[in-house]
Amino acid sequence: MKGKILAKRIHVRTEEHIKHSRSQDSFLKHVKENDQKETEAKEKTTWVQLKRQCAPPREAHCVRTNGKEPGVLEPLPYVITGTLVSRACLTEWGVRIRNCADHRGSGNIDCVLFAN
């Protein structure tokens, strides 16, 4: 109504629509555990690590190949974008070509996208 701001009342039943946030649950649990550890350490007069520690790296283990020969991973050959490269050369390297057009029908490619 011509720029007027009218106050309105909205009646909403909050029991069905609003949930309490659970974002602090893990933090509060951690604080309680730290308090408990600290009181136990004071009784025993010892020091306790209260900071959270990162997960340690996984232990070394053997991997079964089930009779298959393990392969070697190596990077794809690097081609500078914008240089002319022949299609035959790229297919020889095992590179799939997408969204590229021949450069004036010569069999050379002006733009190279690698997708394996």
Short mmCIF file of N, CA and C in Angstrom, two decimals, residues 4-97:
data_model
loop_
_atom_site.label_atom_id
_atom_site.label_comp_id
_atom_site.label_asym_id
_atom_site.label_seq_id
_atom_site.Cartn_x
_atom_site.Cartn_y
_atom_site.Cartn_z
N LYS A 4 3.83 1.52 2.65
CA LYS A 4 3.55 1.39 4.07
C LYS A 4 3.93 -0.02 4.53
N ILE A 5 4.48 -0.08 5.73
CA ILE A 5 4.78 -1.37 6.34
C ILE A 5 3.74 -1.61 7.41
N LEU A 6 2.97 -2.66 7.22
CA LEU A 6 1.90 -2.96 8.16
C LEU A 6 2.32 -4.11 9.07
N ALA A 7 2.09 -3.96 10.35
CA ALA A 7 2.41 -5.01 11.32
C ALA A 7 1.33 -6.07 11.26
N LYS A 8 1.75 -7.33 11.21
CA LYS A 8 0.80 -8.43 11.18
C LYS A 8 1.20 -9.44 12.23
N ARG A 9 0.24 -10.18 12.71
CA ARG A 9 0.51 -11.24 13.66
C ARG A 9 0.32 -12.58 12.96
N ILE A 10 1.27 -13.45 13.22
CA ILE A 10 1.17 -14.80 12.66
C ILE A 10 1.18 -15.77 13.84
N HIS A 11 0.23 -16.66 13.87
CA HIS A 11 0.16 -17.67 14.92
C HIS A 11 0.66 -18.99 14.35
N VAL A 12 1.77 -19.47 14.90
CA VAL A 12 2.37 -20.72 14.43
C VAL A 12 2.55 -21.64 15.62
N ARG A 13 2.18 -22.88 15.46
CA ARG A 13 2.42 -23.86 16.51
C ARG A 13 3.85 -24.36 16.35
N THR A 14 4.69 -24.05 17.32
CA THR A 14 6.12 -24.34 17.18
C THR A 14 6.46 -25.78 17.52
N GLU A 15 5.61 -26.50 18.23
CA GLU A 15 5.96 -27.86 18.64
C GLU A 15 6.21 -28.77 17.43
N GLU A 16 5.43 -28.59 16.37
CA GLU A 16 5.55 -29.47 15.22
C GLU A 16 6.62 -29.02 14.23
N HIS A 17 7.00 -27.75 14.27
CA HIS A 17 7.82 -27.21 13.21
C HIS A 17 9.27 -26.96 13.59
N ILE A 18 9.54 -26.74 14.87
CA ILE A 18 10.89 -26.35 15.27
C ILE A 18 11.57 -27.50 16.00
N LYS A 19 12.81 -27.77 15.61
CA LYS A 19 13.62 -28.78 16.29
C LYS A 19 14.81 -28.07 16.93
N HIS A 20 15.22 -28.56 18.08
CA HIS A 20 16.39 -27.99 18.73
C HIS A 20 17.64 -28.35 17.93
N SER A 21 18.57 -27.44 17.87
CA SER A 21 19.81 -27.67 17.15
C SER A 21 20.65 -28.70 17.88
N ARG A 22 21.24 -29.62 17.12
CA ARG A 22 22.10 -30.64 17.70
C ARG A 22 23.56 -30.40 17.33
N SER A 23 23.87 -29.18 16.90
CA SER A 23 25.22 -28.90 16.42
C SER A 23 26.24 -28.89 17.55
N GLN A 24 25.81 -28.60 18.79
CA GLN A 24 26.77 -28.53 19.89
C GLN A 24 26.84 -29.81 20.70
N ASP A 25 26.09 -30.83 20.34
CA ASP A 25 26.05 -32.05 21.14
C ASP A 25 27.42 -32.69 21.27
N SER A 26 28.14 -32.83 20.17
CA SER A 26 29.46 -33.47 20.23
C SER A 26 30.43 -32.63 21.05
N PHE A 27 30.34 -31.31 20.94
CA PHE A 27 31.22 -30.43 21.71
C PHE A 27 30.93 -30.55 23.20
N LEU A 28 29.64 -30.52 23.59
CA LEU A 28 29.29 -30.63 25.00
C LEU A 28 29.68 -31.99 25.57
N LYS A 29 29.56 -33.04 24.76
CA LYS A 29 29.98 -34.37 25.19
C LYS A 29 31.49 -34.39 25.43
N HIS A 30 32.23 -33.75 24.54
CA HIS A 30 33.69 -33.66 24.66
C HIS A 30 34.07 -32.89 25.93
N VAL A 31 33.37 -31.81 26.23
CA VAL A 31 33.65 -31.00 27.44
C VAL A 31 33.40 -31.83 28.69
N LYS A 32 32.30 -32.59 28.74
CA LYS A 32 32.01 -33.42 29.90
C LYS A 32 33.07 -34.49 30.10
N GLU A 33 33.50 -35.12 29.00
CA GLU A 33 34.55 -36.15 29.09
C GLU A 33 35.85 -35.54 29.59
N ASN A 34 36.19 -34.34 29.11
CA ASN A 34 37.41 -33.67 29.56
C ASN A 34 37.34 -33.34 31.04
N ASP A 35 36.19 -32.87 31.51
CA ASP A 35 36.04 -32.56 32.93
C ASP A 35 36.22 -33.80 33.78
N GLN A 36 35.64 -34.91 33.31
CA GLN A 36 35.76 -36.17 34.05
C GLN A 36 37.21 -36.64 34.07
N LYS A 37 37.90 -36.58 32.94
CA LYS A 37 39.31 -36.98 32.88
C LYS A 37 40.17 -36.09 33.78
N GLU A 38 39.85 -34.80 33.80
CA GLU A 38 40.63 -33.86 34.60
C GLU A 38 40.47 -34.13 36.10
N THR A 39 39.24 -34.41 36.53
CA THR A 39 39.03 -34.70 37.96
C THR A 39 39.72 -36.00 38.36
N GLU A 40 39.68 -37.02 37.48
CA GLU A 40 40.37 -38.28 37.78
C GLU A 40 41.88 -38.07 37.83
N ALA A 41 42.41 -37.23 36.94
CA ALA A 41 43.84 -36.97 36.92
C ALA A 41 44.28 -36.20 38.16
N LYS A 42 43.44 -35.29 38.65
CA LYS A 42 43.78 -34.53 39.86
C LYS A 42 43.81 -35.44 41.08
N GLU A 43 42.90 -36.43 41.11
CA GLU A 43 42.89 -37.38 42.22
C GLU A 43 44.16 -38.22 42.23
N LYS A 44 44.62 -38.61 41.04
CA LYS A 44 45.82 -39.44 40.93
C LYS A 44 47.09 -38.60 40.83
N THR A 45 46.95 -37.30 40.77
CA THR A 45 48.07 -36.34 40.58
C THR A 45 48.91 -36.71 39.36
N THR A 46 48.25 -36.93 38.25
CA THR A 46 48.94 -37.21 36.98
C THR A 46 48.46 -36.21 35.94
N TRP A 47 49.16 -36.21 34.81
CA TRP A 47 48.82 -35.32 33.70
C TRP A 47 48.04 -36.11 32.65
N VAL A 48 47.04 -35.50 32.06
CA VAL A 48 46.21 -36.15 31.05
C VAL A 48 46.12 -35.24 29.83
N GLN A 49 46.24 -35.84 28.64
CA GLN A 49 46.08 -35.10 27.39
C GLN A 49 44.59 -34.85 27.16
N LEU A 50 44.19 -33.58 27.09
CA LEU A 50 42.78 -33.24 26.92
C LEU A 50 42.45 -32.77 25.51
N LYS A 51 43.47 -32.42 24.73
CA LYS A 51 43.20 -31.96 23.37
C LYS A 51 42.83 -33.14 22.49
N ARG A 52 41.98 -32.88 21.52
CA ARG A 52 41.62 -33.93 20.57
C ARG A 52 42.81 -34.24 19.69
N GLN A 53 43.02 -35.50 19.39
CA GLN A 53 44.12 -35.93 18.55
C GLN A 53 43.57 -36.39 17.20
N CYS A 54 44.32 -36.10 16.16
CA CYS A 54 43.93 -36.57 14.83
C CYS A 54 44.01 -38.09 14.79
N ALA A 55 43.26 -38.67 13.90
CA ALA A 55 43.31 -40.12 13.75
C ALA A 55 44.68 -40.52 13.21
N PRO A 56 45.30 -41.54 13.77
CA PRO A 56 46.63 -41.94 13.29
C PRO A 56 46.53 -42.57 11.92
N PRO A 57 47.63 -42.63 11.19
CA PRO A 57 47.60 -43.29 9.88
C PRO A 57 47.33 -44.78 10.04
N ARG A 58 46.79 -45.36 8.99
CA ARG A 58 46.47 -46.79 9.05
C ARG A 58 47.74 -47.61 9.16
N GLU A 59 47.62 -48.75 9.80
CA GLU A 59 48.75 -49.66 9.93
C GLU A 59 49.07 -50.28 8.57
N ALA A 60 50.31 -50.72 8.41
CA ALA A 60 50.72 -51.39 7.18
C ALA A 60 50.01 -52.73 7.08
N HIS A 61 49.63 -53.10 5.88
CA HIS A 61 48.95 -54.37 5.68
C HIS A 61 49.24 -54.89 4.28
N CYS A 62 49.03 -56.17 4.09
CA CYS A 62 49.23 -56.80 2.78
C CYS A 62 47.93 -56.75 2.00
N VAL A 63 48.06 -56.58 0.70
CA VAL A 63 46.90 -56.51 -0.18
C VAL A 63 46.91 -57.73 -1.08
N ARG A 64 45.79 -58.42 -1.16
CA ARG A 64 45.70 -59.59 -2.03
C ARG A 64 45.42 -59.14 -3.46
N THR A 65 46.11 -59.74 -4.40
CA THR A 65 45.87 -59.42 -5.81
C THR A 65 44.99 -60.46 -6.48
N ASN A 66 44.72 -61.57 -5.79
CA ASN A 66 43.89 -62.65 -6.33
C ASN A 66 44.39 -63.13 -7.69
N GLY A 67 45.69 -63.29 -7.82
CA GLY A 67 46.29 -63.81 -9.05
C GLY A 67 46.47 -62.80 -10.14
N LYS A 68 46.06 -61.56 -9.95
CA LYS A 68 46.22 -60.54 -10.97
C LYS A 68 47.54 -59.82 -10.77
N GLU A 69 48.13 -59.40 -11.87
CA GLU A 69 49.39 -58.65 -11.81
C GLU A 69 49.09 -57.20 -11.44
N PRO A 70 49.76 -56.66 -10.41
CA PRO A 70 49.51 -55.26 -10.08
C PRO A 70 49.98 -54.33 -11.18
N GLY A 71 49.21 -53.28 -11.44
CA GLY A 71 49.55 -52.33 -12.51
C GLY A 71 50.30 -51.14 -11.97
N VAL A 72 50.91 -50.40 -12.87
CA VAL A 72 51.66 -49.21 -12.52
C VAL A 72 50.85 -47.99 -12.96
N LEU A 73 50.67 -47.04 -12.07
CA LEU A 73 49.96 -45.81 -12.40
C LEU A 73 50.97 -44.77 -12.85
N GLU A 74 50.72 -44.17 -13.97
CA GLU A 74 51.58 -43.10 -14.44
C GLU A 74 50.72 -42.00 -15.04
N PRO A 75 51.20 -40.77 -15.03
CA PRO A 75 50.38 -39.68 -15.55
C PRO A 75 50.24 -39.74 -17.07
N LEU A 76 49.18 -39.11 -17.57
CA LEU A 76 49.00 -39.01 -19.01
C LEU A 76 50.05 -38.08 -19.59
N PRO A 77 50.44 -38.29 -20.84
CA PRO A 77 51.40 -37.36 -21.45
C PRO A 77 50.81 -35.96 -21.52
N TYR A 78 51.64 -34.98 -21.24
CA TYR A 78 51.19 -33.60 -21.18
C TYR A 78 51.29 -32.96 -22.55
N VAL A 79 50.23 -32.33 -22.99
CA VAL A 79 50.22 -31.61 -24.26
C VAL A 79 49.76 -30.19 -23.96
N ILE A 80 50.52 -29.21 -24.42
CA ILE A 80 50.15 -27.83 -24.19
C ILE A 80 48.93 -27.50 -25.03
N THR A 81 47.91 -26.94 -24.41
CA THR A 81 46.69 -26.60 -25.12
C THR A 81 46.99 -25.51 -26.14
N GLY A 82 46.48 -25.68 -27.31
CA GLY A 82 46.69 -24.69 -28.35
C GLY A 82 47.70 -25.13 -29.39
N THR A 83 48.50 -26.16 -29.09
CA THR A 83 49.45 -26.65 -30.09
C THR A 83 48.74 -27.67 -30.98
N LEU A 84 49.24 -27.83 -32.17
CA LEU A 84 48.64 -28.77 -33.10
C LEU A 84 49.25 -30.15 -32.88
N VAL A 85 48.39 -31.12 -32.61
CA VAL A 85 48.82 -32.49 -32.38
C VAL A 85 47.99 -33.38 -33.27
N SER A 86 48.62 -34.38 -33.86
CA SER A 86 47.87 -35.25 -34.77
C SER A 86 47.00 -36.21 -33.98
N ARG A 87 45.86 -36.57 -34.58
CA ARG A 87 44.95 -37.52 -33.95
C ARG A 87 45.62 -38.87 -33.77
N ALA A 88 46.42 -39.27 -34.73
CA ALA A 88 47.08 -40.57 -34.65
C ALA A 88 48.02 -40.63 -33.45
N CYS A 89 48.70 -39.52 -33.19
CA CYS A 89 49.62 -39.47 -32.05
C CYS A 89 48.86 -39.61 -30.74
N LEU A 90 47.73 -38.94 -30.63
CA LEU A 90 46.96 -39.00 -29.40
C LEU A 90 46.36 -40.38 -29.18
N THR A 91 45.85 -41.01 -30.24
CA THR A 91 45.28 -42.35 -30.08
C THR A 91 46.38 -43.35 -29.76
N GLU A 92 47.58 -43.12 -30.24
CA GLU A 92 48.71 -44.00 -29.92
C GLU A 92 49.04 -43.90 -28.42
N TRP A 93 48.89 -42.71 -27.85
CA TRP A 93 49.14 -42.52 -26.41
C TRP A 93 48.00 -43.04 -25.56
N GLY A 94 46.89 -43.41 -26.19
CA GLY A 94 45.74 -43.90 -25.44
C GLY A 94 44.86 -42.80 -24.89
N VAL A 95 44.85 -41.64 -25.54
CA VAL A 95 44.08 -40.50 -25.07
C VAL A 95 42.77 -40.45 -25.83
N ARG A 96 41.66 -40.33 -25.08
CA ARG A 96 40.37 -40.13 -25.72
C ARG A 96 40.16 -38.65 -25.96
N ILE A 97 39.61 -38.30 -27.10
CA ILE A 97 39.45 -36.90 -27.48
C ILE A 97 37.97 -36.56 -27.43
#
